[in-house]
């Protein structure tokens, strides 16, 4: 919350905020601490709107449909981190980097 408030305060009216974040499945229960590294779009939109931003649009440019988001070490299981080292390496390299949301907001 404090980060979105700080970004809101830093922007002039009409300023644009872009958010690219590891996307959790929409049906997931959001962990406020995001221990898996994944966050739901609804949670990010709520945080931004609560800070005063208006949601404009989203893009699928950073989407990865191969990412199930369910990994032993969360998002860090996938490349480039590969937290499990060689365990399942080829499997996780085949998935690629995480599925990410790309959201656009404006400060009214």
mmCIF file with all atom_site columns, C-alpha atoms in Angstrom:
data_model
loop_
_atom_site.group_PDB
_atom_site.id
_atom_site.type_symbol
_atom_site.label_atom_id
_atom_site.label_alt_id
_atom_site.label_comp_id
_atom_site.label_asym_id
_atom_site.label_entity_id
_atom_site.label_seq_id
_atom_site.pdbx_PDB_ins_code
_atom_site.Cartn_x
_atom_site.Cartn_y
_atom_site.Cartn_z
_atom_site.occupancy
_atom_site.B_iso_or_equiv
_atom_site.pdbx_formal_charge
_atom_site.auth_seq_id
_atom_site.auth_comp_id
_atom_site.auth_asym_id
_atom_site.auth_atom_id
_atom_site.pdbx_PDB_model_num
ATOM 1   C CA . UNK A 1 1   ? 0.000  0.000   0.000   1.00 0.00 ? 1   UNK A CA 1
ATOM 2   C CA . UNK A 1 2   ? 2.735  2.459   0.927   1.00 0.00 ? 2   UNK A CA 1
ATOM 3   C CA . UNK A 1 3   ? 4.541  1.914   -2.386  1.00 0.00 ? 3   UNK A CA 1
ATOM 4   C CA . UNK A 1 4   ? 1.423  2.698   -4.424  1.00 0.00 ? 4   UNK A CA 1
ATOM 5   C CA . UNK A 1 5   ? 0.776  5.779   -2.273  1.00 0.00 ? 5   UNK A CA 1
ATOM 6   C CA . UNK A 1 6   ? 4.367  6.958   -2.820  1.00 0.00 ? 6   UNK A CA 1
ATOM 7   C CA . UNK A 1 7   ? 4.052  6.450   -6.589  1.00 0.00 ? 7   UNK A CA 1
ATOM 8   C CA . UNK A 1 8   ? 0.750  8.318   -6.584  1.00 0.00 ? 8   UNK A CA 1
ATOM 9   C CA . UNK A 1 9   ? 2.316  11.222  -4.692  1.00 0.00 ? 9   UNK A CA 1
ATOM 10  C CA . UNK A 1 10  ? 5.304  11.298  -7.083  1.00 0.00 ? 10  UNK A CA 1
ATOM 11  C CA . UNK A 1 11  ? 3.220  11.564  -10.267 1.00 0.00 ? 11  UNK A CA 1
ATOM 12  C CA . UNK A 1 12  ? 1.566  14.695  -11.619 1.00 0.00 ? 12  UNK A CA 1
ATOM 13  C CA . UNK A 1 13  ? -2.133 14.529  -12.590 1.00 0.00 ? 13  UNK A CA 1
ATOM 14  C CA . UNK A 1 14  ? -2.332 12.644  -15.881 1.00 0.00 ? 14  UNK A CA 1
ATOM 15  C CA . UNK A 1 15  ? 0.827  10.696  -15.014 1.00 0.00 ? 15  UNK A CA 1
ATOM 16  C CA . UNK A 1 16  ? 0.954  7.053   -16.078 1.00 0.00 ? 16  UNK A CA 1
ATOM 17  C CA . UNK A 1 17  ? 1.907  4.111   -13.867 1.00 0.00 ? 17  UNK A CA 1
ATOM 18  C CA . UNK A 1 18  ? 2.851  0.784   -15.428 1.00 0.00 ? 18  UNK A CA 1
ATOM 19  C CA . UNK A 1 19  ? 2.967  -2.388  -13.345 1.00 0.00 ? 19  UNK A CA 1
ATOM 20  C CA . UNK A 1 20  ? 4.574  -5.641  -14.479 1.00 0.00 ? 20  UNK A CA 1
ATOM 21  C CA . UNK A 1 21  ? 4.264  -8.357  -11.839 1.00 0.00 ? 21  UNK A CA 1
ATOM 22  C CA . UNK A 1 22  ? 4.270  -12.152 -11.481 1.00 0.00 ? 22  UNK A CA 1
ATOM 23  C CA . UNK A 1 23  ? 0.598  -13.098 -11.976 1.00 0.00 ? 23  UNK A CA 1
ATOM 24  C CA . UNK A 1 24  ? -1.157 -15.578 -9.691  1.00 0.00 ? 24  UNK A CA 1
ATOM 25  C CA . UNK A 1 25  ? -4.181 -17.481 -10.936 1.00 0.00 ? 25  UNK A CA 1
ATOM 26  C CA . UNK A 1 26  ? -7.321 -15.337 -10.606 1.00 0.00 ? 26  UNK A CA 1
ATOM 27  C CA . UNK A 1 27  ? -8.964 -17.945 -8.369  1.00 0.00 ? 27  UNK A CA 1
ATOM 28  C CA . UNK A 1 28  ? -5.994 -17.952 -5.972  1.00 0.00 ? 28  UNK A CA 1
ATOM 29  C CA . UNK A 1 29  ? -6.374 -16.646 -2.453  1.00 0.00 ? 29  UNK A CA 1
ATOM 30  C CA . UNK A 1 30  ? -3.978 -13.715 -2.217  1.00 0.00 ? 30  UNK A CA 1
ATOM 31  C CA . UNK A 1 31  ? -1.284 -14.007 0.434   1.00 0.00 ? 31  UNK A CA 1
ATOM 32  C CA . UNK A 1 32  ? -0.701 -10.379 1.562   1.00 0.00 ? 32  UNK A CA 1
ATOM 33  C CA . UNK A 1 33  ? 3.020  -11.142 1.843   1.00 0.00 ? 33  UNK A CA 1
ATOM 34  C CA . UNK A 1 34  ? 3.101  -12.878 -1.572  1.00 0.00 ? 34  UNK A CA 1
ATOM 35  C CA . UNK A 1 35  ? 5.501  -15.536 -0.283  1.00 0.00 ? 35  UNK A CA 1
ATOM 36  C CA . UNK A 1 36  ? 5.280  -17.396 -3.611  1.00 0.00 ? 36  UNK A CA 1
ATOM 37  C CA . UNK A 1 37  ? 6.172  -14.224 -5.507  1.00 0.00 ? 37  UNK A CA 1
ATOM 38  C CA . UNK A 1 38  ? 2.851  -14.350 -7.363  1.00 0.00 ? 38  UNK A CA 1
ATOM 39  C CA . UNK A 1 39  ? 0.107  -11.729 -6.981  1.00 0.00 ? 39  UNK A CA 1
ATOM 40  C CA . UNK A 1 40  ? -3.431 -11.666 -8.359  1.00 0.00 ? 40  UNK A CA 1
ATOM 41  C CA . UNK A 1 41  ? -4.375 -8.942  -10.825 1.00 0.00 ? 41  UNK A CA 1
ATOM 42  C CA . UNK A 1 42  ? -7.366 -8.060  -8.660  1.00 0.00 ? 42  UNK A CA 1
ATOM 43  C CA . UNK A 1 43  ? -5.075 -7.434  -5.670  1.00 0.00 ? 43  UNK A CA 1
ATOM 44  C CA . UNK A 1 44  ? -2.766 -5.116  -7.633  1.00 0.00 ? 44  UNK A CA 1
ATOM 45  C CA . UNK A 1 45  ? -5.704 -3.223  -9.133  1.00 0.00 ? 45  UNK A CA 1
ATOM 46  C CA . UNK A 1 46  ? -7.272 -2.808  -5.679  1.00 0.00 ? 46  UNK A CA 1
ATOM 47  C CA . UNK A 1 47  ? -4.014 -1.511  -4.182  1.00 0.00 ? 47  UNK A CA 1
ATOM 48  C CA . UNK A 1 48  ? -3.546 0.980   -7.025  1.00 0.00 ? 48  UNK A CA 1
ATOM 49  C CA . UNK A 1 49  ? -7.156 2.179   -6.953  1.00 0.00 ? 49  UNK A CA 1
ATOM 50  C CA . UNK A 1 50  ? -7.058 2.537   -3.160  1.00 0.00 ? 50  UNK A CA 1
ATOM 51  C CA . UNK A 1 51  ? -4.036 4.816   -3.623  1.00 0.00 ? 51  UNK A CA 1
ATOM 52  C CA . UNK A 1 52  ? -6.084 6.958   -6.044  1.00 0.00 ? 52  UNK A CA 1
ATOM 53  C CA . UNK A 1 53  ? -5.091 5.585   -9.458  1.00 0.00 ? 53  UNK A CA 1
ATOM 54  C CA . UNK A 1 54  ? -7.603 4.793   -12.192 1.00 0.00 ? 54  UNK A CA 1
ATOM 55  C CA . UNK A 1 55  ? -7.152 1.470   -14.011 1.00 0.00 ? 55  UNK A CA 1
ATOM 56  C CA . UNK A 1 56  ? -6.867 2.054   -17.778 1.00 0.00 ? 56  UNK A CA 1
ATOM 57  C CA . UNK A 1 57  ? -5.992 -1.239  -19.454 1.00 0.00 ? 57  UNK A CA 1
ATOM 58  C CA . UNK A 1 58  ? -3.992 -4.437  -19.360 1.00 0.00 ? 58  UNK A CA 1
ATOM 59  C CA . UNK A 1 59  ? -1.800 -6.206  -21.882 1.00 0.00 ? 59  UNK A CA 1
ATOM 60  C CA . UNK A 1 60  ? -0.858 -9.857  -22.296 1.00 0.00 ? 60  UNK A CA 1
ATOM 61  C CA . UNK A 1 61  ? 2.565  -8.978  -23.726 1.00 0.00 ? 61  UNK A CA 1
ATOM 62  C CA . UNK A 1 62  ? 4.321  -10.642 -20.755 1.00 0.00 ? 62  UNK A CA 1
ATOM 63  C CA . UNK A 1 63  ? 1.923  -13.587 -20.429 1.00 0.00 ? 63  UNK A CA 1
ATOM 64  C CA . UNK A 1 64  ? 3.251  -17.137 -20.249 1.00 0.00 ? 64  UNK A CA 1
ATOM 65  C CA . UNK A 1 65  ? 0.437  -19.714 -20.460 1.00 0.00 ? 65  UNK A CA 1
ATOM 66  C CA . UNK A 1 66  ? 2.981  -22.478 -19.703 1.00 0.00 ? 66  UNK A CA 1
ATOM 67  C CA . UNK A 1 67  ? 3.369  -21.225 -16.115 1.00 0.00 ? 67  UNK A CA 1
ATOM 68  C CA . UNK A 1 68  ? 0.939  -23.016 -13.762 1.00 0.00 ? 68  UNK A CA 1
ATOM 69  C CA . UNK A 1 69  ? 2.151  -20.754 -10.897 1.00 0.00 ? 69  UNK A CA 1
ATOM 70  C CA . UNK A 1 70  ? 2.354  -23.797 -8.612  1.00 0.00 ? 70  UNK A CA 1
ATOM 71  C CA . UNK A 1 71  ? 6.034  -24.464 -7.970  1.00 0.00 ? 71  UNK A CA 1
ATOM 72  C CA . UNK A 1 72  ? 7.950  -25.734 -4.897  1.00 0.00 ? 72  UNK A CA 1
ATOM 73  C CA . UNK A 1 73  ? 9.914  -22.500 -4.440  1.00 0.00 ? 73  UNK A CA 1
ATOM 74  C CA . UNK A 1 74  ? 7.345  -20.160 -5.952  1.00 0.00 ? 74  UNK A CA 1
ATOM 75  C CA . UNK A 1 75  ? 8.290  -17.962 -8.866  1.00 0.00 ? 75  UNK A CA 1
ATOM 76  C CA . UNK A 1 76  ? 11.976 -18.425 -8.005  1.00 0.00 ? 76  UNK A CA 1
ATOM 77  C CA . UNK A 1 77  ? 11.719 -22.065 -9.143  1.00 0.00 ? 77  UNK A CA 1
ATOM 78  C CA . UNK A 1 78  ? 11.606 -20.790 -12.743 1.00 0.00 ? 78  UNK A CA 1
ATOM 79  C CA . UNK A 1 79  ? 14.388 -19.167 -14.765 1.00 0.00 ? 79  UNK A CA 1
ATOM 80  C CA . UNK A 1 80  ? 16.398 -17.112 -14.421 1.00 0.00 ? 80  UNK A CA 1
ATOM 81  C CA . UNK A 1 81  ? 16.742 -17.988 -10.694 1.00 0.00 ? 81  UNK A CA 1
ATOM 82  C CA . UNK A 1 82  ? 16.174 -21.781 -10.825 1.00 0.00 ? 82  UNK A CA 1
ATOM 83  C CA . UNK A 1 83  ? 16.177 -22.037 -7.021  1.00 0.00 ? 83  UNK A CA 1
ATOM 84  C CA . UNK A 1 84  ? 16.082 -25.869 -7.167  1.00 0.00 ? 84  UNK A CA 1
ATOM 85  C CA . UNK A 1 85  ? 19.391 -25.833 -9.074  1.00 0.00 ? 85  UNK A CA 1
ATOM 86  C CA . UNK A 1 86  ? 19.533 -29.017 -11.195 1.00 0.00 ? 86  UNK A CA 1
ATOM 87  C CA . UNK A 1 87  ? 16.380 -30.616 -9.755  1.00 0.00 ? 87  UNK A CA 1
ATOM 88  C CA . UNK A 1 88  ? 13.756 -30.399 -12.515 1.00 0.00 ? 88  UNK A CA 1
ATOM 89  C CA . UNK A 1 89  ? 15.966 -27.964 -14.411 1.00 0.00 ? 89  UNK A CA 1
ATOM 90  C CA . UNK A 1 90  ? 14.871 -29.005 -17.908 1.00 0.00 ? 90  UNK A CA 1
ATOM 91  C CA . UNK A 1 91  ? 11.194 -28.940 -16.890 1.00 0.00 ? 91  UNK A CA 1
ATOM 92  C CA . UNK A 1 92  ? 11.465 -25.403 -15.517 1.00 0.00 ? 92  UNK A CA 1
ATOM 93  C CA . UNK A 1 93  ? 13.562 -24.174 -18.436 1.00 0.00 ? 93  UNK A CA 1
ATOM 94  C CA . UNK A 1 94  ? 10.840 -25.499 -20.767 1.00 0.00 ? 94  UNK A CA 1
ATOM 95  C CA . UNK A 1 95  ? 8.218  -23.490 -18.855 1.00 0.00 ? 95  UNK A CA 1
ATOM 96  C CA . UNK A 1 96  ? 10.314 -20.354 -19.143 1.00 0.00 ? 96  UNK A CA 1
ATOM 97  C CA . UNK A 1 97  ? 9.970  -17.235 -17.044 1.00 0.00 ? 97  UNK A CA 1
ATOM 98  C CA . UNK A 1 98  ? 6.844  -16.562 -15.009 1.00 0.00 ? 98  UNK A CA 1
ATOM 99  C CA . UNK A 1 99  ? 3.450  -15.507 -16.291 1.00 0.00 ? 99  UNK A CA 1
ATOM 100 C CA . UNK A 1 100 ? 3.283  -11.748 -15.750 1.00 0.00 ? 100 UNK A CA 1
ATOM 101 C CA . UNK A 1 101 ? 0.538  -9.184  -15.735 1.00 0.00 ? 101 UNK A CA 1
ATOM 102 C CA . UNK A 1 102 ? 1.103  -5.825  -17.415 1.00 0.00 ? 102 UNK A CA 1
ATOM 103 C CA . UNK A 1 103 ? -1.252 -3.146  -16.108 1.00 0.00 ? 103 UNK A CA 1
ATOM 104 C CA . UNK A 1 104 ? -1.639 0.547   -16.923 1.00 0.00 ? 104 UNK A CA 1
ATOM 105 C CA . UNK A 1 105 ? -3.016 3.151   -14.514 1.00 0.00 ? 105 UNK A CA 1
ATOM 106 C CA . UNK A 1 106 ? -3.368 6.936   -14.592 1.00 0.00 ? 106 UNK A CA 1
ATOM 107 C CA . UNK A 1 107 ? -3.359 9.520   -11.836 1.00 0.00 ? 107 UNK A CA 1
ATOM 108 C CA . UNK A 1 108 ? -6.559 11.551  -12.361 1.00 0.00 ? 108 UNK A CA 1
#
